[in-house]
Amino acid sequence: MRRLERELTTEADADRCSAIAESARTPMPHRSFPCGPCPIRADNCDNPAAKFPAERWKALANTVRDSVTGEHPGLGDPMFGCHKGEPGTNEDLACAGWLARFGADHVEIRFAVATGRLPESALKAGDNWPPLHETWDDVVRAQTAP
Protein backbone atom coordinates (compact mmCIF):
# COMPACT_ATOMS: atom_id res chain seq x y z
CA MET A 1 0.00 0.00 0.00
CA ARG A 2 2.85 2.35 0.78
CA ARG A 3 4.17 1.98 -2.78
CA LEU A 4 0.75 2.78 -4.24
CA GLU A 5 0.51 5.90 -2.07
CA ARG A 6 3.95 7.01 -3.28
CA GLU A 7 3.01 6.36 -6.90
CA LEU A 8 -0.09 8.55 -6.78
CA THR A 9 1.75 11.75 -6.04
CA THR A 10 2.14 13.32 -9.47
CA GLU A 11 -0.30 14.67 -12.01
CA ALA A 12 0.92 12.04 -14.48
CA ASP A 13 -0.01 9.33 -11.96
CA ALA A 14 -3.46 10.85 -11.52
CA ASP A 15 -3.88 10.92 -15.30
CA ARG A 16 -2.82 7.27 -15.51
CA CYS A 17 -5.38 6.36 -12.83
CA SER A 18 -8.07 8.22 -14.79
CA ALA A 19 -7.12 6.33 -17.93
CA ILE A 20 -7.30 3.03 -16.05
CA ALA A 21 -10.73 3.93 -14.66
CA GLU A 22 -11.91 4.89 -18.15
CA SER A 23 -10.64 1.58 -19.54
CA ALA A 24 -12.74 -0.24 -16.92
CA ARG A 25 -15.62 -0.05 -19.36
CA THR A 26 -13.98 -2.30 -21.95
CA PRO A 27 -12.92 -5.95 -21.66
CA MET A 28 -9.18 -6.58 -21.35
CA PRO A 29 -7.88 -8.33 -24.46
CA HIS A 30 -6.17 -11.58 -23.48
CA ARG A 31 -5.41 -15.00 -24.85
CA SER A 32 -7.38 -17.82 -23.29
CA PHE A 33 -4.79 -20.54 -24.02
CA PRO A 34 -0.98 -20.32 -24.28
CA CYS A 35 0.21 -20.01 -27.87
CA GLY A 36 2.74 -22.52 -29.24
CA PRO A 37 5.86 -20.40 -28.67
CA CYS A 38 4.72 -19.03 -25.29
CA PRO A 39 7.87 -18.69 -23.17
CA ILE A 40 5.87 -19.34 -19.98
CA ARG A 41 5.22 -22.89 -21.22
CA ALA A 42 7.57 -25.40 -19.64
CA ASP A 43 7.24 -27.82 -22.56
CA ASN A 44 8.95 -25.69 -25.20
CA CYS A 45 12.36 -24.89 -23.72
CA ASP A 46 13.97 -25.98 -26.99
CA ASN A 47 11.71 -23.81 -29.15
CA PRO A 48 13.79 -20.93 -30.60
CA ALA A 49 10.62 -18.85 -31.02
CA ALA A 50 10.21 -18.81 -27.21
CA LYS A 51 13.72 -17.44 -26.58
CA PHE A 52 14.45 -13.79 -25.82
CA PRO A 53 17.81 -12.07 -25.29
CA ALA A 54 18.89 -11.53 -21.67
CA GLU A 55 18.32 -7.76 -22.02
CA ARG A 56 14.68 -8.35 -22.94
CA TRP A 57 14.14 -10.54 -19.89
CA LYS A 58 15.62 -7.81 -17.69
CA ALA A 59 13.15 -5.32 -19.18
CA LEU A 60 10.27 -7.74 -18.59
CA ALA A 61 11.20 -8.37 -14.94
CA ASN A 62 8.90 -5.55 -13.82
CA THR A 63 5.88 -7.49 -15.14
CA VAL A 64 6.14 -9.89 -12.16
CA ARG A 65 6.59 -9.79 -8.39
CA ASP A 66 10.24 -9.28 -7.44
CA SER A 67 11.53 -12.60 -6.07
CA VAL A 68 13.98 -10.84 -3.73
CA THR A 69 11.94 -7.93 -2.32
CA GLY A 70 8.45 -9.35 -2.88
CA GLU A 71 7.42 -6.03 -4.43
CA HIS A 72 4.51 -6.31 -6.86
CA PRO A 73 4.24 -4.51 -10.20
CA GLY A 74 2.52 -1.16 -9.74
CA LEU A 75 0.24 1.09 -11.71
CA GLY A 76 1.72 1.75 -15.11
CA ASP A 77 4.16 -1.16 -14.99
CA PRO A 78 3.96 -3.22 -18.18
CA MET A 79 2.11 -6.47 -18.54
CA PHE A 80 3.51 -9.46 -20.40
CA GLY A 81 1.86 -9.44 -23.80
CA CYS A 82 1.45 -12.27 -26.25
CA HIS A 83 3.80 -11.60 -29.15
CA LYS A 84 1.46 -13.43 -31.50
CA GLY A 85 -1.60 -11.30 -30.83
CA GLU A 86 -5.06 -12.40 -31.84
CA PRO A 87 -4.96 -14.59 -34.94
CA GLY A 88 -5.57 -12.44 -38.02
CA THR A 89 -5.04 -9.13 -36.18
CA ASN A 90 -2.24 -7.12 -34.68
CA GLU A 91 -4.14 -6.61 -31.43
CA ASP A 92 -2.08 -6.58 -28.25
CA LEU A 93 -3.19 -9.29 -25.84
CA ALA A 94 -2.16 -10.28 -22.35
CA CYS A 95 -0.31 -13.60 -22.46
CA ALA A 96 -2.43 -16.52 -21.18
CA GLY A 97 0.54 -18.29 -19.57
CA TRP A 98 1.69 -15.11 -17.83
CA LEU A 99 -1.84 -14.36 -16.60
CA ALA A 100 -2.23 -17.87 -15.15
CA ARG A 101 1.17 -18.00 -13.48
CA PHE A 102 1.98 -14.36 -12.60
CA GLY A 103 -1.01 -12.15 -13.39
CA ALA A 104 -2.52 -12.08 -9.89
CA ASP A 105 0.62 -10.27 -8.68
CA HIS A 106 0.00 -7.31 -11.02
CA VAL A 107 -2.20 -4.52 -9.62
CA GLU A 108 -3.73 -3.66 -13.00
CA ILE A 109 -4.71 -7.30 -13.55
CA ARG A 110 -6.34 -7.43 -10.10
CA PHE A 111 -8.16 -4.20 -10.95
CA ALA A 112 -9.33 -5.66 -14.28
CA VAL A 113 -10.71 -8.73 -12.48
CA ALA A 114 -12.37 -6.59 -9.79
CA THR A 115 -14.09 -4.40 -12.40
CA GLY A 116 -15.19 -7.32 -14.57
CA ARG A 117 -12.85 -6.49 -17.47
CA LEU A 118 -11.05 -9.81 -17.08
CA PRO A 119 -12.60 -13.06 -15.88
CA GLU A 120 -11.04 -14.49 -12.73
CA SER A 121 -10.68 -17.78 -14.61
CA ALA A 122 -7.93 -16.12 -16.71
CA LEU A 123 -5.71 -16.32 -13.62
CA LYS A 124 -5.74 -20.11 -13.55
CA ALA A 125 -4.44 -22.67 -16.02
CA GLY A 126 -7.35 -24.29 -17.79
CA ASP A 127 -8.12 -27.90 -18.56
CA ASN A 128 -5.72 -29.53 -21.00
CA TRP A 129 -3.20 -26.71 -20.72
CA PRO A 130 0.49 -27.42 -21.25
CA PRO A 131 2.71 -27.29 -18.16
CA LEU A 132 3.85 -23.79 -17.15
CA HIS A 133 7.11 -22.74 -15.53
CA GLU A 134 6.70 -22.43 -11.77
CA THR A 135 8.72 -19.23 -11.23
CA TRP A 136 9.91 -16.23 -13.23
CA ASP A 137 13.49 -17.33 -12.61
CA ASP A 138 12.61 -20.69 -14.23
CA VAL A 139 11.23 -18.85 -17.28
CA VAL A 140 14.31 -16.67 -17.65
CA ARG A 141 16.72 -19.58 -17.11
CA ALA A 142 14.97 -21.78 -19.68
CA GLN A 143 14.13 -19.14 -22.28
CA THR A 144 17.17 -16.87 -22.49
CA ALA A 145 18.64 -16.96 -25.98
CA PRO A 146 22.32 -17.90 -26.19
mmCIF file with all atom_site columns, C-alpha atoms in Angstrom:
data_model
loop_
_atom_site.group_PDB
_atom_site.id
_atom_site.type_symbol
_atom_site.label_atom_id
_atom_site.label_alt_id
_atom_site.label_comp_id
_atom_site.label_asym_id
_atom_site.label_entity_id
_atom_site.label_seq_id
_atom_site.pdbx_PDB_ins_code
_atom_site.Cartn_x
_atom_site.Cartn_y
_atom_site.Cartn_z
_atom_site.occupancy
_atom_site.B_iso_or_equiv
_atom_site.pdbx_formal_charge
_atom_site.auth_seq_id
_atom_site.auth_comp_id
_atom_site.auth_asym_id
_atom_site.auth_atom_id
_atom_site.pdbx_PDB_model_num
ATOM 1   C CA . MET A 1 1   ? 0.000   0.000   0.000   1.00 0.00 ? 1   MET A CA 1
ATOM 2   C CA . ARG A 1 2   ? 2.848   2.352   0.779   1.00 0.00 ? 2   ARG A CA 1
ATOM 3   C CA . ARG A 1 3   ? 4.172   1.979   -2.778  1.00 0.00 ? 3   ARG A CA 1
ATOM 4   C CA . LEU A 1 4   ? 0.747   2.781   -4.239  1.00 0.00 ? 4   LEU A CA 1
ATOM 5   C CA . GLU A 1 5   ? 0.513   5.901   -2.074  1.00 0.00 ? 5   GLU A CA 1
ATOM 6   C CA . ARG A 1 6   ? 3.951   7.011   -3.278  1.00 0.00 ? 6   ARG A CA 1
ATOM 7   C CA . GLU A 1 7   ? 3.006   6.359   -6.903  1.00 0.00 ? 7   GLU A CA 1
ATOM 8   C CA . LEU A 1 8   ? -0.086  8.547   -6.778  1.00 0.00 ? 8   LEU A CA 1
ATOM 9   C CA . THR A 1 9   ? 1.750   11.746  -6.041  1.00 0.00 ? 9   THR A CA 1
ATOM 10  C CA . THR A 1 10  ? 2.144   13.317  -9.473  1.00 0.00 ? 10  THR A CA 1
ATOM 11  C CA . GLU A 1 11  ? -0.297  14.669  -12.014 1.00 0.00 ? 11  GLU A CA 1
ATOM 12  C CA . ALA A 1 12  ? 0.916   12.039  -14.479 1.00 0.00 ? 12  ALA A CA 1
ATOM 13  C CA . ASP A 1 13  ? -0.006  9.334   -11.958 1.00 0.00 ? 13  ASP A CA 1
ATOM 14  C CA . ALA A 1 14  ? -3.460  10.850  -11.523 1.00 0.00 ? 14  ALA A CA 1
ATOM 15  C CA . ASP A 1 15  ? -3.881  10.917  -15.301 1.00 0.00 ? 15  ASP A CA 1
ATOM 16  C CA . ARG A 1 16  ? -2.817  7.272   -15.506 1.00 0.00 ? 16  ARG A CA 1
ATOM 17  C CA . CYS A 1 17  ? -5.381  6.357   -12.827 1.00 0.00 ? 17  CYS A CA 1
ATOM 18  C CA . SER A 1 18  ? -8.068  8.220   -14.790 1.00 0.00 ? 18  SER A CA 1
ATOM 19  C CA . ALA A 1 19  ? -7.121  6.328   -17.934 1.00 0.00 ? 19  ALA A CA 1
ATOM 20  C CA . ILE A 1 20  ? -7.296  3.028   -16.047 1.00 0.00 ? 20  ILE A CA 1
ATOM 21  C CA . ALA A 1 21  ? -10.727 3.928   -14.660 1.00 0.00 ? 21  ALA A CA 1
ATOM 22  C CA . GLU A 1 22  ? -11.908 4.886   -18.150 1.00 0.00 ? 22  GLU A CA 1
ATOM 23  C CA . SER A 1 23  ? -10.638 1.582   -19.540 1.00 0.00 ? 23  SER A CA 1
ATOM 24  C CA . ALA A 1 24  ? -12.735 -0.238  -16.916 1.00 0.00 ? 24  ALA A CA 1
ATOM 25  C CA . ARG A 1 25  ? -15.618 -0.046  -19.356 1.00 0.00 ? 25  ARG A CA 1
ATOM 26  C CA . THR A 1 26  ? -13.977 -2.304  -21.951 1.00 0.00 ? 26  THR A CA 1
ATOM 27  C CA . PRO A 1 27  ? -12.917 -5.947  -21.665 1.00 0.00 ? 27  PRO A CA 1
ATOM 28  C CA . MET A 1 28  ? -9.180  -6.578  -21.346 1.00 0.00 ? 28  MET A CA 1
ATOM 29  C CA . PRO A 1 29  ? -7.882  -8.335  -24.461 1.00 0.00 ? 29  PRO A CA 1
ATOM 30  C CA . HIS A 1 30  ? -6.167  -11.580 -23.480 1.00 0.00 ? 30  HIS A CA 1
ATOM 31  C CA . ARG A 1 31  ? -5.412  -15.005 -24.847 1.00 0.00 ? 31  ARG A CA 1
ATOM 32  C CA . SER A 1 32  ? -7.380  -17.825 -23.287 1.00 0.00 ? 32  SER A CA 1
ATOM 33  C CA . PHE A 1 33  ? -4.787  -20.542 -24.017 1.00 0.00 ? 33  PHE A CA 1
ATOM 34  C CA . PRO A 1 34  ? -0.980  -20.318 -24.275 1.00 0.00 ? 34  PRO A CA 1
ATOM 35  C CA . CYS A 1 35  ? 0.213   -20.011 -27.871 1.00 0.00 ? 35  CYS A CA 1
ATOM 36  C CA . GLY A 1 36  ? 2.739   -22.517 -29.238 1.00 0.00 ? 36  GLY A CA 1
ATOM 37  C CA . PRO A 1 37  ? 5.858   -20.402 -28.674 1.00 0.00 ? 37  PRO A CA 1
ATOM 38  C CA . CYS A 1 38  ? 4.715   -19.028 -25.295 1.00 0.00 ? 38  CYS A CA 1
ATOM 39  C CA . PRO A 1 39  ? 7.867   -18.690 -23.174 1.00 0.00 ? 39  PRO A CA 1
ATOM 40  C CA . ILE A 1 40  ? 5.874   -19.341 -19.984 1.00 0.00 ? 40  ILE A CA 1
ATOM 41  C CA . ARG A 1 41  ? 5.219   -22.885 -21.225 1.00 0.00 ? 41  ARG A CA 1
ATOM 42  C CA . ALA A 1 42  ? 7.566   -25.400 -19.637 1.00 0.00 ? 42  ALA A CA 1
ATOM 43  C CA . ASP A 1 43  ? 7.239   -27.817 -22.556 1.00 0.00 ? 43  ASP A CA 1
ATOM 44  C CA . ASN A 1 44  ? 8.949   -25.691 -25.198 1.00 0.00 ? 44  ASN A CA 1
ATOM 45  C CA . CYS A 1 45  ? 12.357  -24.887 -23.723 1.00 0.00 ? 45  CYS A CA 1
ATOM 46  C CA . ASP A 1 46  ? 13.967  -25.983 -26.993 1.00 0.00 ? 46  ASP A CA 1
ATOM 47  C CA . ASN A 1 47  ? 11.711  -23.807 -29.152 1.00 0.00 ? 47  ASN A CA 1
ATOM 48  C CA . PRO A 1 48  ? 13.793  -20.930 -30.597 1.00 0.00 ? 48  PRO A CA 1
ATOM 49  C CA . ALA A 1 49  ? 10.618  -18.845 -31.024 1.00 0.00 ? 49  ALA A CA 1
ATOM 50  C CA . ALA A 1 50  ? 10.210  -18.812 -27.214 1.00 0.00 ? 50  ALA A CA 1
ATOM 51  C CA . LYS A 1 51  ? 13.716  -17.444 -26.584 1.00 0.00 ? 51  LYS A CA 1
ATOM 52  C CA . PHE A 1 52  ? 14.455  -13.785 -25.821 1.00 0.00 ? 52  PHE A CA 1
ATOM 53  C CA . PRO A 1 53  ? 17.811  -12.068 -25.288 1.00 0.00 ? 53  PRO A CA 1
ATOM 54  C CA . ALA A 1 54  ? 18.892  -11.531 -21.672 1.00 0.00 ? 54  ALA A CA 1
ATOM 55  C CA . GLU A 1 55  ? 18.323  -7.759  -22.015 1.00 0.00 ? 55  GLU A CA 1
ATOM 56  C CA . ARG A 1 56  ? 14.683  -8.352  -22.938 1.00 0.00 ? 56  ARG A CA 1
ATOM 57  C CA . TRP A 1 57  ? 14.138  -10.545 -19.888 1.00 0.00 ? 57  TRP A CA 1
ATOM 58  C CA . LYS A 1 58  ? 15.623  -7.810  -17.691 1.00 0.00 ? 58  LYS A CA 1
ATOM 59  C CA . ALA A 1 59  ? 13.150  -5.319  -19.179 1.00 0.00 ? 59  ALA A CA 1
ATOM 60  C CA . LEU A 1 60  ? 10.267  -7.744  -18.587 1.00 0.00 ? 60  LEU A CA 1
ATOM 61  C CA . ALA A 1 61  ? 11.198  -8.370  -14.942 1.00 0.00 ? 61  ALA A CA 1
ATOM 62  C CA . ASN A 1 62  ? 8.896   -5.546  -13.819 1.00 0.00 ? 62  ASN A CA 1
ATOM 63  C CA . THR A 1 63  ? 5.881   -7.495  -15.137 1.00 0.00 ? 63  THR A CA 1
ATOM 64  C CA . VAL A 1 64  ? 6.144   -9.893  -12.163 1.00 0.00 ? 64  VAL A CA 1
ATOM 65  C CA . ARG A 1 65  ? 6.594   -9.786  -8.388  1.00 0.00 ? 65  ARG A CA 1
ATOM 66  C CA . ASP A 1 66  ? 10.241  -9.285  -7.441  1.00 0.00 ? 66  ASP A CA 1
ATOM 67  C CA . SER A 1 67  ? 11.528  -12.601 -6.070  1.00 0.00 ? 67  SER A CA 1
ATOM 68  C CA . VAL A 1 68  ? 13.978  -10.844 -3.733  1.00 0.00 ? 68  VAL A CA 1
ATOM 69  C CA . THR A 1 69  ? 11.942  -7.932  -2.325  1.00 0.00 ? 69  THR A CA 1
ATOM 70  C CA . GLY A 1 70  ? 8.445   -9.345  -2.881  1.00 0.00 ? 70  GLY A CA 1
ATOM 71  C CA . GLU A 1 71  ? 7.415   -6.028  -4.434  1.00 0.00 ? 71  GLU A CA 1
ATOM 72  C CA . HIS A 1 72  ? 4.513   -6.307  -6.861  1.00 0.00 ? 72  HIS A CA 1
ATOM 73  C CA . PRO A 1 73  ? 4.238   -4.511  -10.205 1.00 0.00 ? 73  PRO A CA 1
ATOM 74  C CA . GLY A 1 74  ? 2.515   -1.164  -9.737  1.00 0.00 ? 74  GLY A CA 1
ATOM 75  C CA . LEU A 1 75  ? 0.241   1.091   -11.711 1.00 0.00 ? 75  LEU A CA 1
ATOM 76  C CA . GLY A 1 76  ? 1.725   1.750   -15.112 1.00 0.00 ? 76  GLY A CA 1
ATOM 77  C CA . ASP A 1 77  ? 4.158   -1.157  -14.992 1.00 0.00 ? 77  ASP A CA 1
ATOM 78  C CA . PRO A 1 78  ? 3.955   -3.221  -18.177 1.00 0.00 ? 78  PRO A CA 1
ATOM 79  C CA . MET A 1 79  ? 2.109   -6.475  -18.541 1.00 0.00 ? 79  MET A CA 1
ATOM 80  C CA . PHE A 1 80  ? 3.512   -9.458  -20.398 1.00 0.00 ? 80  PHE A CA 1
ATOM 81  C CA . GLY A 1 81  ? 1.862   -9.439  -23.800 1.00 0.00 ? 81  GLY A CA 1
ATOM 82  C CA . CYS A 1 82  ? 1.454   -12.269 -26.252 1.00 0.00 ? 82  CYS A CA 1
ATOM 83  C CA . HIS A 1 83  ? 3.797   -11.596 -29.145 1.00 0.00 ? 83  HIS A CA 1
ATOM 84  C CA . LYS A 1 84  ? 1.460   -13.434 -31.500 1.00 0.00 ? 84  LYS A CA 1
ATOM 85  C CA . GLY A 1 85  ? -1.596  -11.299 -30.829 1.00 0.00 ? 85  GLY A CA 1
ATOM 86  C CA . GLU A 1 86  ? -5.056  -12.398 -31.842 1.00 0.00 ? 86  GLU A CA 1
ATOM 87  C CA . PRO A 1 87  ? -4.958  -14.594 -34.945 1.00 0.00 ? 87  PRO A CA 1
ATOM 88  C CA . GLY A 1 88  ? -5.567  -12.443 -38.022 1.00 0.00 ? 88  GLY A CA 1
ATOM 89  C CA . THR A 1 89  ? -5.042  -9.134  -36.180 1.00 0.00 ? 89  THR A CA 1
ATOM 90  C CA . ASN A 1 90  ? -2.239  -7.116  -34.677 1.00 0.00 ? 90  ASN A CA 1
ATOM 91  C CA . GLU A 1 91  ? -4.145  -6.605  -31.429 1.00 0.00 ? 91  GLU A CA 1
ATOM 92  C CA . ASP A 1 92  ? -2.078  -6.580  -28.247 1.00 0.00 ? 92  ASP A CA 1
ATOM 93  C CA . LEU A 1 93  ? -3.192  -9.286  -25.842 1.00 0.00 ? 93  LEU A CA 1
ATOM 94  C CA . ALA A 1 94  ? -2.158  -10.281 -22.349 1.00 0.00 ? 94  ALA A CA 1
ATOM 95  C CA . CYS A 1 95  ? -0.314  -13.602 -22.463 1.00 0.00 ? 95  CYS A CA 1
ATOM 96  C CA . ALA A 1 96  ? -2.427  -16.519 -21.183 1.00 0.00 ? 96  ALA A CA 1
ATOM 97  C CA . GLY A 1 97  ? 0.537   -18.291 -19.568 1.00 0.00 ? 97  GLY A CA 1
ATOM 98  C CA . TRP A 1 98  ? 1.687   -15.112 -17.832 1.00 0.00 ? 98  TRP A CA 1
ATOM 99  C CA . LEU A 1 99  ? -1.838  -14.363 -16.598 1.00 0.00 ? 99  LEU A CA 1
ATOM 100 C CA . ALA A 1 100 ? -2.232  -17.866 -15.147 1.00 0.00 ? 100 ALA A CA 1
ATOM 101 C CA . ARG A 1 101 ? 1.175   -17.995 -13.481 1.00 0.00 ? 101 ARG A CA 1
ATOM 102 C CA . PHE A 1 102 ? 1.977   -14.356 -12.598 1.00 0.00 ? 102 PHE A CA 1
ATOM 103 C CA . GLY A 1 103 ? -1.013  -12.155 -13.393 1.00 0.00 ? 103 GLY A CA 1
ATOM 104 C CA . ALA A 1 104 ? -2.517  -12.078 -9.890  1.00 0.00 ? 104 ALA A CA 1
ATOM 105 C CA . ASP A 1 105 ? 0.619   -10.269 -8.683  1.00 0.00 ? 105 ASP A CA 1
ATOM 106 C CA . HIS A 1 106 ? 0.003   -7.315  -11.020 1.00 0.00 ? 106 HIS A CA 1
ATOM 107 C CA . VAL A 1 107 ? -2.204  -4.523  -9.619  1.00 0.00 ? 107 VAL A CA 1
ATOM 108 C CA . GLU A 1 108 ? -3.726  -3.658  -13.000 1.00 0.00 ? 108 GLU A CA 1
ATOM 109 C CA . ILE A 1 109 ? -4.714  -7.300  -13.547 1.00 0.00 ? 109 ILE A CA 1
ATOM 110 C CA . ARG A 1 110 ? -6.340  -7.429  -10.104 1.00 0.00 ? 110 ARG A CA 1
ATOM 111 C CA . PHE A 1 111 ? -8.164  -4.199  -10.954 1.00 0.00 ? 111 PHE A CA 1
ATOM 112 C CA . ALA A 1 112 ? -9.325  -5.664  -14.282 1.00 0.00 ? 112 ALA A CA 1
ATOM 113 C CA . VAL A 1 113 ? -10.713 -8.727  -12.476 1.00 0.00 ? 113 VAL A CA 1
ATOM 114 C CA . ALA A 1 114 ? -12.367 -6.590  -9.785  1.00 0.00 ? 114 ALA A CA 1
ATOM 115 C CA . THR A 1 115 ? -14.092 -4.403  -12.395 1.00 0.00 ? 115 THR A CA 1
ATOM 116 C CA . GLY A 1 116 ? -15.190 -7.315  -14.574 1.00 0.00 ? 116 GLY A CA 1
ATOM 117 C CA . ARG A 1 117 ? -12.851 -6.492  -17.471 1.00 0.00 ? 117 ARG A CA 1
ATOM 118 C CA . LEU A 1 118 ? -11.047 -9.811  -17.075 1.00 0.00 ? 118 LEU A CA 1
ATOM 119 C CA . PRO A 1 119 ? -12.600 -13.064 -15.876 1.00 0.00 ? 119 PRO A CA 1
ATOM 120 C CA . GLU A 1 120 ? -11.038 -14.489 -12.732 1.00 0.00 ? 120 GLU A CA 1
ATOM 121 C CA . SER A 1 121 ? -10.676 -17.775 -14.614 1.00 0.00 ? 121 SER A CA 1
ATOM 122 C CA . ALA A 1 122 ? -7.932  -16.121 -16.714 1.00 0.00 ? 122 ALA A CA 1
ATOM 123 C CA . LEU A 1 123 ? -5.713  -16.316 -13.616 1.00 0.00 ? 123 LEU A CA 1
ATOM 124 C CA . LYS A 1 124 ? -5.735  -20.112 -13.553 1.00 0.00 ? 124 LYS A CA 1
ATOM 125 C CA . ALA A 1 125 ? -4.436  -22.667 -16.020 1.00 0.00 ? 125 ALA A CA 1
ATOM 126 C CA . GLY A 1 126 ? -7.348  -24.287 -17.792 1.00 0.00 ? 126 GLY A CA 1
ATOM 127 C CA . ASP A 1 127 ? -8.117  -27.905 -18.558 1.00 0.00 ? 127 ASP A CA 1
ATOM 128 C CA . ASN A 1 128 ? -5.719  -29.527 -21.001 1.00 0.00 ? 128 ASN A CA 1
ATOM 129 C CA . TRP A 1 129 ? -3.197  -26.708 -20.718 1.00 0.00 ? 129 TRP A CA 1
ATOM 130 C CA . PRO A 1 130 ? 0.492   -27.416 -21.247 1.00 0.00 ? 130 PRO A CA 1
ATOM 131 C CA . PRO A 1 131 ? 2.710   -27.286 -18.158 1.00 0.00 ? 131 PRO A CA 1
ATOM 132 C CA . LEU A 1 132 ? 3.852   -23.788 -17.155 1.00 0.00 ? 132 LEU A CA 1
ATOM 133 C CA . HIS A 1 133 ? 7.110   -22.743 -15.532 1.00 0.00 ? 133 HIS A CA 1
ATOM 134 C CA . GLU A 1 134 ? 6.703   -22.428 -11.770 1.00 0.00 ? 134 GLU A CA 1
ATOM 135 C CA . THR A 1 135 ? 8.719   -19.231 -11.234 1.00 0.00 ? 135 THR A CA 1
ATOM 136 C CA . TRP A 1 136 ? 9.906   -16.231 -13.231 1.00 0.00 ? 136 TRP A CA 1
ATOM 137 C CA . ASP A 1 137 ? 13.492  -17.329 -12.612 1.00 0.00 ? 137 ASP A CA 1
ATOM 138 C CA . ASP A 1 138 ? 12.613  -20.689 -14.231 1.00 0.00 ? 138 ASP A CA 1
ATOM 139 C CA . VAL A 1 139 ? 11.227  -18.851 -17.276 1.00 0.00 ? 139 VAL A CA 1
ATOM 140 C CA . VAL A 1 140 ? 14.306  -16.675 -17.649 1.00 0.00 ? 140 VAL A CA 1
ATOM 141 C CA . ARG A 1 141 ? 16.720  -19.576 -17.113 1.00 0.00 ? 141 ARG A CA 1
ATOM 142 C CA . ALA A 1 142 ? 14.971  -21.778 -19.676 1.00 0.00 ? 142 ALA A CA 1
ATOM 143 C CA . GLN A 1 143 ? 14.126  -19.140 -22.285 1.00 0.00 ? 143 GLN A CA 1
ATOM 144 C CA . THR A 1 144 ? 17.174  -16.865 -22.486 1.00 0.00 ? 144 THR A CA 1
ATOM 145 C CA . ALA A 1 145 ? 18.636  -16.955 -25.980 1.00 0.00 ? 145 ALA A CA 1
ATOM 146 C CA . PRO A 1 146 ? 22.320  -17.899 -26.186 1.00 0.00 ? 146 PRO A CA 1
#
